[in-house]
Short mmCIF file of C-alpha atoms in Angstrom, two decimals:
data_model
loop_
_atom_site.label_atom_id
_atom_site.label_comp_id
_atom_site.label_asym_id
_atom_site.label_seq_id
_atom_site.Cartn_x
_atom_site.Cartn_y
_atom_site.Cartn_z
CA UNK A 27 97.20 149.18 78.61
CA UNK A 28 96.16 152.33 76.43
CA UNK A 29 97.98 154.44 79.59
CA UNK A 30 101.24 152.92 78.98
CA UNK A 31 100.79 152.89 75.17
CA UNK A 32 104.41 154.17 73.19
CA UNK A 33 103.16 153.91 69.79
CA UNK A 34 99.48 155.38 70.16
CA UNK A 35 98.41 158.20 72.53
CA UNK A 36 95.53 157.26 74.65
CA UNK A 37 92.97 159.28 71.84
CA UNK A 38 94.99 157.42 69.35
CA UNK A 39 93.66 153.77 70.74
CA UNK A 40 90.11 155.03 72.31
CA UNK A 41 88.79 158.03 70.93
CA UNK A 42 86.36 156.00 67.78
CA UNK A 43 85.26 152.97 70.93
CA UNK A 44 81.50 152.82 71.64
CA UNK A 45 79.54 152.98 72.60
CA UNK A 46 80.96 155.25 74.99
CA UNK A 47 77.18 155.85 77.29
CA UNK A 48 77.40 152.09 77.80
CA UNK A 49 80.68 151.90 78.58
CA UNK A 50 80.90 154.26 81.19
CA UNK A 51 78.07 153.32 82.54
CA UNK A 52 78.49 149.57 83.18
CA UNK A 53 81.99 151.47 85.33
CA UNK A 54 79.88 153.27 86.94
CA UNK A 55 77.61 150.30 87.88
CA UNK A 56 80.51 148.85 88.55
CA UNK A 57 81.51 150.52 91.19
CA UNK A 58 78.95 151.06 93.37
CA UNK A 59 78.89 146.99 93.47
CA UNK A 60 82.11 146.20 93.57
CA UNK A 61 84.29 148.12 96.45
CA UNK A 62 86.95 146.19 96.22
CA UNK A 63 87.71 146.88 92.35
CA UNK A 64 87.15 150.96 92.98
CA UNK A 65 90.71 151.67 92.85
CA UNK A 66 91.46 149.81 89.38
CA UNK A 67 87.61 151.34 87.93
CA UNK A 68 88.96 155.12 88.97
CA UNK A 69 91.99 154.92 87.07
CA UNK A 70 90.06 153.20 83.89
CA UNK A 71 88.17 156.45 84.41
CA UNK A 72 91.04 158.65 83.97
CA UNK A 73 92.70 156.86 81.31
CA UNK A 74 89.05 157.22 79.74
CA UNK A 75 87.71 161.21 80.73
CA UNK A 76 91.88 162.38 79.10
CA UNK A 77 90.75 161.60 75.61
CA UNK A 78 87.49 164.74 74.53
CA UNK A 79 85.05 161.55 72.79
CA UNK A 80 84.52 159.89 75.69
CA UNK A 81 84.82 163.18 78.50
CA UNK A 82 82.08 164.85 76.25
CA UNK A 83 80.22 161.44 76.75
CA UNK A 84 80.08 162.06 79.52
CA UNK A 85 78.98 165.90 80.39
CA UNK A 86 76.15 165.24 77.15
CA UNK A 87 74.95 162.07 79.83
CA UNK A 88 73.37 164.22 82.69
CA UNK A 89 71.50 161.24 84.69
CA UNK A 90 74.81 159.30 84.38
CA UNK A 91 77.25 162.78 85.56
CA UNK A 92 75.11 163.19 88.02
CA UNK A 93 75.11 159.59 89.66
CA UNK A 94 78.88 159.94 90.11
CA UNK A 95 80.60 159.19 92.96
CA UNK A 96 82.84 161.42 94.34
CA UNK A 97 86.04 159.77 93.61
CA UNK A 98 84.95 159.87 89.81
CA UNK A 99 83.54 162.61 90.14
CA UNK A 100 86.99 164.55 90.53
CA UNK A 101 88.00 162.89 87.78
CA UNK A 102 85.22 165.08 85.65
CA UNK A 103 86.02 168.38 87.01
CA UNK A 104 89.65 167.91 87.31
CA UNK A 105 89.34 167.62 82.86
CA UNK A 106 86.88 170.60 83.00
CA UNK A 107 89.74 172.56 84.64
CA UNK A 108 91.97 171.96 82.63
CA UNK A 109 89.92 171.99 79.38
CA UNK A 110 89.28 175.91 80.51
CA UNK A 111 93.16 176.78 80.87
CA UNK A 112 92.79 177.57 84.37
CA UNK A 113 95.44 174.98 85.53
CA UNK A 114 97.58 172.89 84.08
CA UNK A 115 96.67 170.02 81.59
CA UNK A 116 95.65 166.38 82.51
CA UNK A 117 99.40 164.32 81.63
CA UNK A 118 98.90 162.87 78.61
CA UNK A 119 99.85 159.74 79.58
CA UNK A 120 98.27 157.65 83.33
CA UNK A 121 100.34 155.36 85.12
CA UNK A 122 98.38 152.41 86.83
CA UNK A 123 99.46 149.67 89.48
CA UNK A 124 97.55 146.33 89.97
CA UNK A 125 95.98 144.22 87.44
CA UNK A 126 94.14 145.93 84.13
CA UNK A 127 90.36 145.65 85.17
CA UNK A 128 89.46 142.74 82.52
CA UNK A 129 92.00 140.54 84.55
CA UNK A 130 89.87 142.17 87.65
CA UNK A 131 86.94 141.78 86.60
CA UNK A 132 87.67 138.32 85.43
CA UNK A 133 88.44 137.13 88.95
CA UNK A 134 85.26 138.43 90.57
#
């Protein structure tokens, strides 16, 4: 829902949520074990990594960053390039298709 919020940015909605490390590890674990939901997990990662605090939490956890599968690692690299100013910035909002991850998780 953060990706389509009209009243607040992803930073305002997601920046203070904790525990970031545990959530990121859960998403990576889920990605490894639930191939049917990988596209939705990747969409969640894209949204979270738009927020500096989430991006920083992932970069500071070297073990987790090294575990990232290739399709999730791409989001980390994309935000790194955008932060350096070499390419255009990550868009303020990412739209997603399909049911929210929570609904998909309940279906399993």
